[in-house]
Structures are given as structure tokens and as C-alpha cells.
């Protein structure tokens, strides 16, 4: 194990304990906050639909789409009165069209808008409870640790052993100390990569281990379908994000929620890729909606005269790496089927029962697979690195006053939405760059990558879909050929590591055969059909090319292809 | 400090012309590097052969410009661009806006090149990318279009495009540059517009060759239209949008430079067509034609991306591989073109 895999005990960052967490304050005044979010959202919606006609059209569109959603894609978590509520909205809209008093029309319209937005705001808002948080925390820690010990130390009595803890399995590396320092000084917006439904719980556990106060975070509403996950997420401070609702009213409410919570100093976490990476690639294009709220919150803080580091917002990219992702086969199938036609995609939910998730967790923790969490360097909302005092620096090490990005002629702090859209795009590019740098290359990813590229080069003329349909007998790679290519990619990976362009797992050290063996053993180890195995002759082959493609994708974006 | 003061970096013919246009709307601080030139300008009020407007103030200290102005227009040759920006960088702040007017590419090669080195997009930068790399300035734009300095200085009607992803940069450019005789169009595709300005120089050399060979306007019409298609083909591969190429900074500038007999690129092509070896042709000129460099860079980039830009490759053969201009043109004419337009 390398040096940076040191197991540590971290004290809580906030000395006053849980009662002083901003998220606790937020939940204490939940109703008040929900109303504040609604008021802010209405302001935004009216800015986008400034006339009565435009507003009516926006509401009508929303009702129409919502009805369609209920019909086509209902979820267990949806409130039962959705349909009834929408019908009343429809009736009330009809009443407006019958009235000929303008003042009355506006009043009624405002009231409809208020009801709709308040409903969304209430749905989104988290339900953080101190007692539940404490309990969930101990269940996660205790439960996982027991499972681990059962699998690692073997034997029945090991259930009570404390020989192994979660930190043996989940390696947290990177800029941990800086993160802790900055969490005391300002507000953290953590943006991890997203591969598995497990990510939400995992990252919640990580935040706790690092002694950080609970973050609020956006979790897909579909996760709340499952009682056990819903329990954890609720108690860990999650707010709900429903990807089915793409109407403007909902999206503005969601953004208001995020922005106001950040302004109030709640550390926040969201997966900027939106959904889990279906292809298995590291996110290269981020969703800008929630990301923009970090920039907006920073500007609002400056406008309110909040100038010291305490009100500064720090963006922290994080990559999560697994040797296998439970959902890989279904994710990659969806990716391949739906590539290029995302619009017609219906959000489905392969994690639908508590039984499935429990079975998964059991297998996950008994199969002895490592997980790594790499914490990247913190940046300001423009993507400049910051030091432990929260001071921003440019590439040449000169200090930068972040406020000056929001000033118009050197003095006035101005609001300019189009400027912030562009800043959001720039920030997203910086986050992606950072992902590539801190991403830990596992031996399992590297064997998958090498094998897939060898096959791809062998059948140069085939496009991806034909390649994936190749018969088994074409998929055998002689071990020596594989090893030679693997060695060359490995050398390049180590070189790039030296240049700070990526990060590597400690398992990438030692002799090549050993690394290959470790990689083969771990790549997609959970799947019934293994993406990569050695056959009886000792050669490399695959039982599931789609899944091999999925794990290979983890290393796209580094231009490693020519080294195979 | 307000937007009523504006900086221009570079007192060449185009920089001077830009300063004079800006002077109609604001106080202008024109940075000129050479102290002797400054003394000369201050005495005569003539810069690069043009009479300076009264409210153009010549400065010699680079840091004066960012101190006094929020909006700065760098107008220096691409070969000096990075150096100038590096010198300026310590004085720049995130609230500054920069709108450059330089049409060229910047090549950054690794100090140690492996034997299998090939030139890729990572090594080639546009001027706005240099600004983004070397400074904290983010609100960046460019000015491009059919803007022949000699004509601007005479006050002939003309127009330009300000390209930037930031509306506020475009607005600033518009309010500073617009006047009766000078219109300003806007475009949000900064990269595309920069590439227009770069790639048209290649076609300008080809146009000079056609004239040097004594060919007529039919052939120039063919060249301009096929040249535009090639620009779009390359521009799209390098990250520009098609629409920019059929606008003022694309076709507009292309027509102006391929028909103007006094452009440097045209002249270079003309001399080559008359049978002068490249070195001799260059020696006869005061300044290096930007297009020659561009051809070299684009040819290598195209190779590494497996693109086949026919005109650029043929020009490369003519300039650097000893193909005669006649043979080059014959080759292009014999090449079986089939589809006229396949990108709209």
C-alpha cells in the first residue's frame, strides 16, 4: 500500500457538534425555508415569463407535461394526489380565461403559481433529523464494518472483531486536510463522479469519516422509491431531484433551493454528471443547472457585502473508483441502445426493491473489492485553485480576488445572467480536467482497457456495434501479446502519473504478471459473466464484451490508445 | 475608470486604424513598444503613415493601459502576441475585457519531442486561448472581418464582427467601435470567427498564385467558393461553427483578401507563381506573410487528424516541396470534384 493510503481518525470540523451545523439550522426552520425558496423561484420564473400570457403558457405546458409523466412513468414515491392537484390547476386556469378583470386575473394566476411552486419546493426540501442522522451513521458504519470483518477475517467470531474497518476497504486519498480546513472557513460544494447507486451512501459515509458536518445533497427521486435507501438519504440531508420533471417551474425551484442553501452556508454535494455514467466513462460534459447555483450564490454573497473567506464558496471535485459497478451490464446496455436518442429515454430503475439492494450490499462487502475516493484540490467558483486560507491563485501563482469576476467596471458588482452561464461552462470544464487528474487508475480498468483496444485494433474496419457482436472464438488474445501491450500502456500511465496527469492505485506497482493477475481478478468481479478471464490455455478472453467495453471506457479521455 | 477610456496595444497600421476608429467614441491609450517610434509619433502625430486623432494618447509604459482602461484591444502580429500578453499579465485583473484583432495561430511545441511526435490541437492556439492561458482575464473576444487597414484609415465604409461568448464583451465592442461608417456585427462563436481570420490567409496565397499565372476571374470564383468549403471543413474539425464561415468574418473577409492585390499573402502567392523560389520571395517582402506559417501548421494538424484539405496540401507542396505553381493548379483542376456543398 502506498503512503497516501494512511488510515486516519478525523475530529469533527465543527467543534460545537451537530447543533451548530448549518443543515440543522435549515431543517429547524424547514417551513420557513421552503417558503423562501418558493418566493425566490417565483421571482425567477416571472423574470423568464414576464407577461401574463407567457406565464399562463408556461403553467399550461407544465400541467400538460406533468399529466403525461403521471400516465407514462409513475413511481411509488409520487404523492397520490398529483393527478387531483393538476386537475384543480387546470380548472383554475379555465376560470382565469373566463374572467375579464385584469387585476383579478393576475391575482388568481399568482395564486396558482404560488401553489405549484410551493408544492415543488416542499417535495425537494430535505428532511434532515439529528437523531436519524446519528442512527443512520452508526448503522452504516457498524453494519458495513461487520460485513467487512466477516468477509476478511473469516469465521463466525470475526463478526465481533474490529480488526478491519471500512477504511481498509474504502481508501480516501487526496486533499483531505485542505478540505477540512476550508470547510471551517467557507462553504463547500462537492462534485463527485457518478457511477453507481451506491455513490450516494458512500459519499455520505466519507463526509462523516472526514469529520465534516452533513452536506445537503441532491439525490434522484427514484432512490426514494426504496424504503431502506430513502431512510438513509433522508437522514443524511439529501434533497430530492426528479429528473422526470423537466419543466421550467420545477427546474427554477430546484435551482433556488440549491442556491439559497449554499448562501446560508450549507455544504452541498451534487453529481454534476446528472445521472450515473451509463457508458462507464468519466463525465466529460456536466449538467450546468445546479453548478450555476454555486456561481450565483457566490455572486449574491458578494452583493450582500460578504467578502471574507467565510462566505466564499469552494468547489471540490471528487472521483469515486470501483473495481466493479453492480449495474454495469444494464447501464451499458442502455447506453448502447440509446446513444444519440437520449430524448426518448425513460428513466428506469433497476434497483427497485430493498431485497435487491441488500443482496448487492452483502455481495459487495463480501467480495473484497477496493473502493477509492480521491478528493481533488479545491477551487473557487471560477476554477482557480485556492490555498488552505481560501485565497485564489492563477496558474502563475499570483493572487486573485474572486469578486472581481463579478464586477463590471472595476467596482460595481453586477448581475449578468449570460455571463454566469458562460462562467458555469468554464467551471464545468475545469472540473472535468480535475477529474482526469485525480482519477485513480485501477489494475482492473487497465486490463479492461488494454484488452478492448487490442480487439478494436484487430478489427479496425468494424464499427462499435459490429465489434460488440463478434463471436467468442474471435475474442481470444494470446497472453504474451496482451502482456506486451499492457506493459506499454502501464509505462505510459506511470509516466503520466509522474506528470500529474492522473493518479494510480497502489496495486499498479510490482511485476507485470502480478498486476495483470490482480486486475483480472478484480475487473467486474461481481458479474455472473466476467468481462475478462484467462482461459484454460492461459490466454485472455471475455465472457461479456459489452461489459468489457464499459470498464474500458473508464480510461478513455487520456489518449492511451496508441500505446496498445 | 469607465468604458470611456480604452486601450490599444500595437501601433502598426492596423493598430493605428483601430485606435482612430475607437477615438470617435472614447479616449484611447495606444501602447507602442519602441521609444523612438513614440518620440516620432508625438512630434508628428503620425503613426504607421496615418494621422492620429486628437484623443489618442500614446503610452510607452505597458502597465499604464490596464490601469486606465477596462477594455483593451491587442493588435500585434501573432508571433509577438504571447510575449506581449505575458508582459501584461501581472497588471491584468479579472474585470478586464480584451478584444484582440490578430489573425494567426500560435504554435507551442514540447521542448523534448519523441520520435513519433505529431502536431495536434494541443499544440496550436488561437490568440484568445493565449489570453485565457496566460492571464486572469476571462471576458475575451476578437474583432475580425474585411478590415484592410489602408481602407479603414481613409474612412471608407466598412464593418467588423465582434465575437465573444460574453454578450457584455460584444456590447462593449459595439459601443466603442460603432460609428456612421463602421458597423459592428456580433457572433458568439469566438473560435469559429478566429479560425475564419486564420484560414482565409491560405486561400489568399492561392489567389495570388492564380493572378501570378495570369488566370482570370472564373478561376478566382472557383477558388473562393472551393476555398470557403475547405475553410469550413477545416474550421469545423478545429471547433468552429459553420455559420461563422458564411458570415462577414468568413466569406466577407475571404472575398476582400483574395481580391485585394496589396495584401501580403496575395503578394507572396503572386511571386511564387512567377517562378521565384520561396526564400527569394520572402526576402523581397518587408514582413512575413502570416498565411505561409498557417499552411505549415494546418498541413501538420490535418495529417494528425486524418483530414485531406486539398488546397492547403497543394499549396504546401508548392511552397515547401518544390512543386511548380502550374502543376499545382493543374492538379487541383484535374481533381474530380463531385458534390458542390455537403455541409448545409
PDB file of C-alpha atoms in Angstrom, chain B residues 92-278:
ATOM      1  CA  UNK B  92      -4.438  42.433 -15.605  1.00  0.00           C
ATOM      2  CA  UNK B  93      -7.408  41.718 -13.343  1.00  0.00           C
ATOM      3  CA  UNK B  94     -10.461  39.530 -13.753  1.00  0.00           C
ATOM      4  CA  UNK B  95     -12.662  42.528 -14.538  1.00  0.00           C
ATOM      5  CA  UNK B  96     -10.688  43.493 -17.652  1.00  0.00           C
ATOM      6  CA  UNK B  97     -12.060  42.757 -21.088  1.00  0.00           C
ATOM      7  CA  UNK B  98      -9.840  42.005 -24.041  1.00  0.00           C
ATOM      8  CA  UNK B  99     -10.822  42.105 -27.685  1.00  0.00           C
ATOM      9  CA  UNK B 100      -7.953  41.131 -29.935  1.00  0.00           C
ATOM     10  CA  UNK B 101      -7.667  41.761 -33.646  1.00  0.00           C
ATOM     11  CA  UNK B 102      -4.833  39.388 -34.570  1.00  0.00           C
ATOM     12  CA  UNK B 103      -5.337  36.803 -37.282  1.00  0.00           C
ATOM     13  CA  UNK B 104      -2.920  33.991 -36.718  1.00  0.00           C
ATOM     14  CA  UNK B 105      -2.074  30.851 -34.804  1.00  0.00           C
ATOM     15  CA  UNK B 106       0.417  30.263 -32.035  1.00  0.00           C
ATOM     16  CA  UNK B 107       2.470  27.098 -32.043  1.00  0.00           C
ATOM     17  CA  UNK B 108       3.780  25.650 -28.790  1.00  0.00           C
ATOM     18  CA  UNK B 109       5.941  22.570 -29.288  1.00  0.00           C
ATOM     19  CA  UNK B 110       7.191  20.447 -26.420  1.00  0.00           C
ATOM     20  CA  UNK B 111      10.867  21.034 -25.653  1.00  0.00           C
ATOM     21  CA  UNK B 112      11.555  17.337 -25.995  1.00  0.00           C
ATOM     22  CA  UNK B 113       9.850  15.687 -28.906  1.00  0.00           C
ATOM     23  CA  UNK B 114       9.573  11.949 -29.088  1.00  0.00           C
ATOM     24  CA  UNK B 115      10.314  10.368 -32.471  1.00  0.00           C
ATOM     25  CA  UNK B 116       6.618   9.630 -33.035  1.00  0.00           C
ATOM     26  CA  UNK B 117       5.624  13.213 -32.280  1.00  0.00           C
ATOM     27  CA  UNK B 118       2.754  14.559 -34.279  1.00  0.00           C
ATOM     28  CA  UNK B 119       1.263  18.003 -34.142  1.00  0.00           C
ATOM     29  CA  UNK B 120      -2.193  18.046 -32.587  1.00  0.00           C
ATOM     30  CA  UNK B 121      -4.735  20.579 -31.389  1.00  0.00           C
ATOM     31  CA  UNK B 122      -2.945  20.621 -28.032  1.00  0.00           C
ATOM     32  CA  UNK B 123      -0.011  22.426 -29.593  1.00  0.00           C
ATOM     33  CA  UNK B 124      -1.856  25.068 -31.584  1.00  0.00           C
ATOM     34  CA  UNK B 125      -3.591  28.027 -30.024  1.00  0.00           C
ATOM     35  CA  UNK B 126      -5.687  30.926 -31.150  1.00  0.00           C
ATOM     36  CA  UNK B 127      -4.997  34.374 -29.729  1.00  0.00           C
ATOM     37  CA  UNK B 128      -7.958  34.255 -27.347  1.00  0.00           C
ATOM     38  CA  UNK B 129      -6.641  30.981 -25.988  1.00  0.00           C
ATOM     39  CA  UNK B 130      -3.298  32.652 -25.285  1.00  0.00           C
ATOM     40  CA  UNK B 131      -5.091  35.326 -23.285  1.00  0.00           C
ATOM     41  CA  UNK B 132      -7.019  32.698 -21.333  1.00  0.00           C
ATOM     42  CA  UNK B 133      -3.857  30.696 -20.668  1.00  0.00           C
ATOM     43  CA  UNK B 134      -1.562  33.471 -19.599  1.00  0.00           C
ATOM     44  CA  UNK B 135      -3.836  35.880 -17.770  1.00  0.00           C
ATOM     45  CA  UNK B 136      -6.772  36.016 -15.370  1.00  0.00           C
ATOM     46  CA  UNK B 137      -8.877  37.757 -17.983  1.00  0.00           C
ATOM     47  CA  UNK B 138     -11.898  35.674 -18.937  1.00  0.00           C
ATOM     48  CA  UNK B 139     -14.101  38.149 -20.742  1.00  0.00           C
ATOM     49  CA  UNK B 140     -12.334  37.755 -24.072  1.00  0.00           C
ATOM     50  CA  UNK B 141     -13.403  38.466 -27.620  1.00  0.00           C
ATOM     51  CA  UNK B 142     -11.996  39.076 -31.066  1.00  0.00           C
ATOM     52  CA  UNK B 143     -12.525  41.526 -33.844  1.00  0.00           C
ATOM     53  CA  UNK B 144     -12.495  40.119 -37.350  1.00  0.00           C
ATOM     54  CA  UNK B 145     -13.794  40.954 -40.770  1.00  0.00           C
ATOM     55  CA  UNK B 146     -12.806  42.538 -44.052  1.00  0.00           C
ATOM     56  CA  UNK B 147     -10.778  45.294 -42.419  1.00  0.00           C
ATOM     57  CA  UNK B 148      -7.950  46.324 -44.711  1.00  0.00           C
ATOM     58  CA  UNK B 149      -6.049  48.887 -42.685  1.00  0.00           C
ATOM     59  CA  UNK B 150      -5.359  51.136 -45.659  1.00  0.00           C
ATOM     60  CA  UNK B 151      -9.050  51.459 -46.442  1.00  0.00           C
ATOM     61  CA  UNK B 152     -10.059  51.929 -42.815  1.00  0.00           C
ATOM     62  CA  UNK B 153      -7.611  54.754 -42.476  1.00  0.00           C
ATOM     63  CA  UNK B 154      -9.266  56.525 -45.370  1.00  0.00           C
ATOM     64  CA  UNK B 155     -12.628  56.245 -43.677  1.00  0.00           C
ATOM     65  CA  UNK B 156     -14.292  54.076 -46.336  1.00  0.00           C
ATOM     66  CA  UNK B 157     -17.446  52.332 -45.149  1.00  0.00           C
ATOM     67  CA  UNK B 158     -16.657  49.033 -43.517  1.00  0.00           C
ATOM     68  CA  UNK B 159     -17.893  46.600 -40.939  1.00  0.00           C
ATOM     69  CA  UNK B 160     -16.440  44.174 -38.469  1.00  0.00           C
ATOM     70  CA  UNK B 161     -17.530  41.247 -36.350  1.00  0.00           C
ATOM     71  CA  UNK B 162     -17.016  41.152 -32.601  1.00  0.00           C
ATOM     72  CA  UNK B 163     -17.059  37.557 -31.463  1.00  0.00           C
ATOM     73  CA  UNK B 164     -17.257  36.502 -27.841  1.00  0.00           C
ATOM     74  CA  UNK B 165     -19.200  34.054 -25.718  1.00  0.00           C
ATOM     75  CA  UNK B 166     -19.904  37.010 -23.426  1.00  0.00           C
ATOM     76  CA  UNK B 167     -22.669  39.375 -24.523  1.00  0.00           C
ATOM     77  CA  UNK B 168     -21.167  42.121 -22.418  1.00  0.00           C
ATOM     78  CA  UNK B 169     -17.921  41.952 -24.390  1.00  0.00           C
ATOM     79  CA  UNK B 170     -19.829  42.242 -27.641  1.00  0.00           C
ATOM     80  CA  UNK B 171     -21.799  45.165 -26.222  1.00  0.00           C
ATOM     81  CA  UNK B 172     -18.626  46.903 -25.102  1.00  0.00           C
ATOM     82  CA  UNK B 173     -17.045  46.354 -28.524  1.00  0.00           C
ATOM     83  CA  UNK B 174     -20.135  47.645 -30.267  1.00  0.00           C
ATOM     84  CA  UNK B 175     -20.454  50.792 -28.218  1.00  0.00           C
ATOM     85  CA  UNK B 176     -16.771  51.570 -28.601  1.00  0.00           C
ATOM     86  CA  UNK B 177     -16.359  50.851 -32.314  1.00  0.00           C
ATOM     87  CA  UNK B 178     -19.678  51.683 -33.984  1.00  0.00           C
ATOM     88  CA  UNK B 179     -19.887  54.838 -35.981  1.00  0.00           C
ATOM     89  CA  UNK B 180     -21.531  56.161 -39.129  1.00  0.00           C
ATOM     90  CA  UNK B 181     -19.029  54.499 -41.388  1.00  0.00           C
ATOM     91  CA  UNK B 182     -18.281  51.493 -39.308  1.00  0.00           C
ATOM     92  CA  UNK B 183     -20.819  48.828 -38.452  1.00  0.00           C
ATOM     93  CA  UNK B 184     -20.346  46.128 -35.854  1.00  0.00           C
ATOM     94  CA  UNK B 185     -21.918  42.675 -36.078  1.00  0.00           C
ATOM     95  CA  UNK B 186     -21.945  40.180 -33.256  1.00  0.00           C
ATOM     96  CA  UNK B 187     -21.182  36.476 -33.090  1.00  0.00           C
ATOM     97  CA  UNK B 188     -20.955  34.178 -30.101  1.00  0.00           C
ATOM     98  CA  UNK B 189     -18.690  31.642 -31.841  1.00  0.00           C
ATOM     99  CA  UNK B 190     -15.324  33.080 -30.848  1.00  0.00           C
ATOM    100  CA  UNK B 191     -13.319  30.113 -32.059  1.00  0.00           C
ATOM    101  CA  UNK B 192     -15.067  29.948 -35.416  1.00  0.00           C
ATOM    102  CA  UNK B 193     -14.509  33.623 -36.095  1.00  0.00           C
ATOM    103  CA  UNK B 194     -10.856  33.406 -35.109  1.00  0.00           C
ATOM    104  CA  UNK B 195     -10.407  30.431 -37.432  1.00  0.00           C
ATOM    105  CA  UNK B 196     -12.019  32.351 -40.293  1.00  0.00           C
ATOM    106  CA  UNK B 197      -9.362  35.011 -39.966  1.00  0.00           C
ATOM    107  CA  UNK B 198      -6.611  32.422 -39.855  1.00  0.00           C
ATOM    108  CA  UNK B 199      -7.720  30.128 -42.647  1.00  0.00           C
ATOM    109  CA  UNK B 200      -8.563  32.778 -45.216  1.00  0.00           C
ATOM    110  CA  UNK B 201      -4.857  33.644 -45.376  1.00  0.00           C
ATOM    111  CA  UNK B 202      -4.218  30.275 -47.011  1.00  0.00           C
ATOM    112  CA  UNK B 203      -6.726  30.976 -49.741  1.00  0.00           C
ATOM    113  CA  UNK B 204      -5.246  34.453 -50.194  1.00  0.00           C
ATOM    114  CA  UNK B 205      -1.896  32.899 -51.154  1.00  0.00           C
ATOM    115  CA  UNK B 206      -3.665  30.659 -53.664  1.00  0.00           C
ATOM    116  CA  UNK B 207      -5.414  33.694 -55.084  1.00  0.00           C
ATOM    117  CA  UNK B 208      -2.054  35.412 -55.562  1.00  0.00           C
ATOM    118  CA  UNK B 209      -0.838  32.333 -57.424  1.00  0.00           C
ATOM    119  CA  UNK B 210      -3.802  32.452 -59.805  1.00  0.00           C
ATOM    120  CA  UNK B 211      -3.073  36.088 -60.603  1.00  0.00           C
ATOM    121  CA  UNK B 212       0.628  35.375 -60.971  1.00  0.00           C
ATOM    122  CA  UNK B 213      -0.204  32.716 -63.535  1.00  0.00           C
ATOM    123  CA  UNK B 214      -2.378  35.212 -65.372  1.00  0.00           C
ATOM    124  CA  UNK B 215      -5.625  33.355 -64.810  1.00  0.00           C
ATOM    125  CA  UNK B 216      -8.930  35.163 -64.869  1.00  0.00           C
ATOM    126  CA  UNK B 217     -11.891  35.781 -62.644  1.00  0.00           C
ATOM    127  CA  UNK B 218     -13.652  32.498 -63.439  1.00  0.00           C
ATOM    128  CA  UNK B 219     -10.831  30.679 -61.773  1.00  0.00           C
ATOM    129  CA  UNK B 220     -10.890  33.068 -58.817  1.00  0.00           C
ATOM    130  CA  UNK B 221     -14.620  32.441 -58.394  1.00  0.00           C
ATOM    131  CA  UNK B 222     -13.855  28.737 -58.333  1.00  0.00           C
ATOM    132  CA  UNK B 223     -11.059  29.250 -55.838  1.00  0.00           C
ATOM    133  CA  UNK B 224     -13.121  31.415 -53.490  1.00  0.00           C
ATOM    134  CA  UNK B 225     -16.023  29.003 -53.406  1.00  0.00           C
ATOM    135  CA  UNK B 226     -13.914  25.859 -53.054  1.00  0.00           C
ATOM    136  CA  UNK B 227     -11.670  27.710 -50.624  1.00  0.00           C
ATOM    137  CA  UNK B 228     -14.646  28.534 -48.461  1.00  0.00           C
ATOM    138  CA  UNK B 229     -15.703  24.898 -48.466  1.00  0.00           C
ATOM    139  CA  UNK B 230     -12.204  23.914 -47.357  1.00  0.00           C
ATOM    140  CA  UNK B 231     -12.197  26.566 -44.638  1.00  0.00           C
ATOM    141  CA  UNK B 232     -15.470  25.223 -43.325  1.00  0.00           C
ATOM    142  CA  UNK B 233     -14.199  21.666 -43.472  1.00  0.00           C
ATOM    143  CA  UNK B 234     -11.071  22.549 -41.508  1.00  0.00           C
ATOM    144  CA  UNK B 235     -12.799  25.048 -39.252  1.00  0.00           C
ATOM    145  CA  UNK B 236     -15.380  22.551 -38.176  1.00  0.00           C
ATOM    146  CA  UNK B 237     -12.713  19.976 -37.372  1.00  0.00           C
ATOM    147  CA  UNK B 238     -10.931  22.554 -35.246  1.00  0.00           C
ATOM    148  CA  UNK B 239     -14.030  23.510 -33.306  1.00  0.00           C
ATOM    149  CA  UNK B 240     -15.699  26.359 -35.192  1.00  0.00           C
ATOM    150  CA  UNK B 241     -19.310  26.593 -36.300  1.00  0.00           C
ATOM    151  CA  UNK B 242     -20.291  26.557 -39.963  1.00  0.00           C
ATOM    152  CA  UNK B 243     -22.453  29.651 -39.676  1.00  0.00           C
ATOM    153  CA  UNK B 244     -19.476  31.846 -38.817  1.00  0.00           C
ATOM    154  CA  UNK B 245     -17.784  30.940 -42.082  1.00  0.00           C
ATOM    155  CA  UNK B 246     -20.616  32.187 -44.229  1.00  0.00           C
ATOM    156  CA  UNK B 247     -20.778  35.468 -42.357  1.00  0.00           C
ATOM    157  CA  UNK B 248     -18.819  38.678 -42.523  1.00  0.00           C
ATOM    158  CA  UNK B 249     -15.688  37.284 -40.862  1.00  0.00           C
ATOM    159  CA  UNK B 250     -15.748  34.271 -43.207  1.00  0.00           C
ATOM    160  CA  UNK B 251     -16.865  34.864 -46.766  1.00  0.00           C
ATOM    161  CA  UNK B 252     -16.747  38.644 -46.267  1.00  0.00           C
ATOM    162  CA  UNK B 253     -13.120  38.692 -45.274  1.00  0.00           C
ATOM    163  CA  UNK B 254     -12.248  35.969 -47.789  1.00  0.00           C
ATOM    164  CA  UNK B 255     -13.550  37.991 -50.728  1.00  0.00           C
ATOM    165  CA  UNK B 256     -11.725  41.105 -49.532  1.00  0.00           C
ATOM    166  CA  UNK B 257      -8.359  39.354 -49.103  1.00  0.00           C
ATOM    167  CA  UNK B 258      -8.469  37.204 -52.230  1.00  0.00           C
ATOM    168  CA  UNK B 259      -9.214  40.188 -54.427  1.00  0.00           C
ATOM    169  CA  UNK B 260      -7.023  42.800 -52.780  1.00  0.00           C
ATOM    170  CA  UNK B 261      -3.752  42.924 -54.670  1.00  0.00           C
ATOM    171  CA  UNK B 262      -1.839  44.661 -51.903  1.00  0.00           C
ATOM    172  CA  UNK B 263      -2.214  42.043 -49.180  1.00  0.00           C
ATOM    173  CA  UNK B 264       0.986  40.329 -48.097  1.00  0.00           C
ATOM    174  CA  UNK B 265      -0.374  36.835 -48.618  1.00  0.00           C
ATOM    175  CA  UNK B 266      -1.562  37.650 -52.098  1.00  0.00           C
ATOM    176  CA  UNK B 267       1.819  39.134 -52.968  1.00  0.00           C
ATOM    177  CA  UNK B 268       3.651  36.064 -51.761  1.00  0.00           C
ATOM    178  CA  UNK B 269       1.491  33.826 -53.937  1.00  0.00           C
ATOM    179  CA  UNK B 270       1.972  36.122 -56.893  1.00  0.00           C
ATOM    180  CA  UNK B 271       5.758  35.987 -56.628  1.00  0.00           C
ATOM    181  CA  UNK B 272       5.780  32.219 -56.275  1.00  0.00           C
ATOM    182  CA  UNK B 273       3.641  31.868 -59.385  1.00  0.00           C
ATOM    183  CA  UNK B 274       6.157  33.928 -61.281  1.00  0.00           C
ATOM    184  CA  UNK B 275       8.711  31.273 -60.518  1.00  0.00           C
ATOM    185  CA  UNK B 276      10.529  32.850 -57.599  1.00  0.00           C
ATOM    186  CA  UNK B 277      11.839  30.391 -55.032  1.00  0.00           C
ATOM    187  CA  UNK B 278      10.199  30.788 -51.634  1.00  0.00           C
TER     188      UNK B 278
END
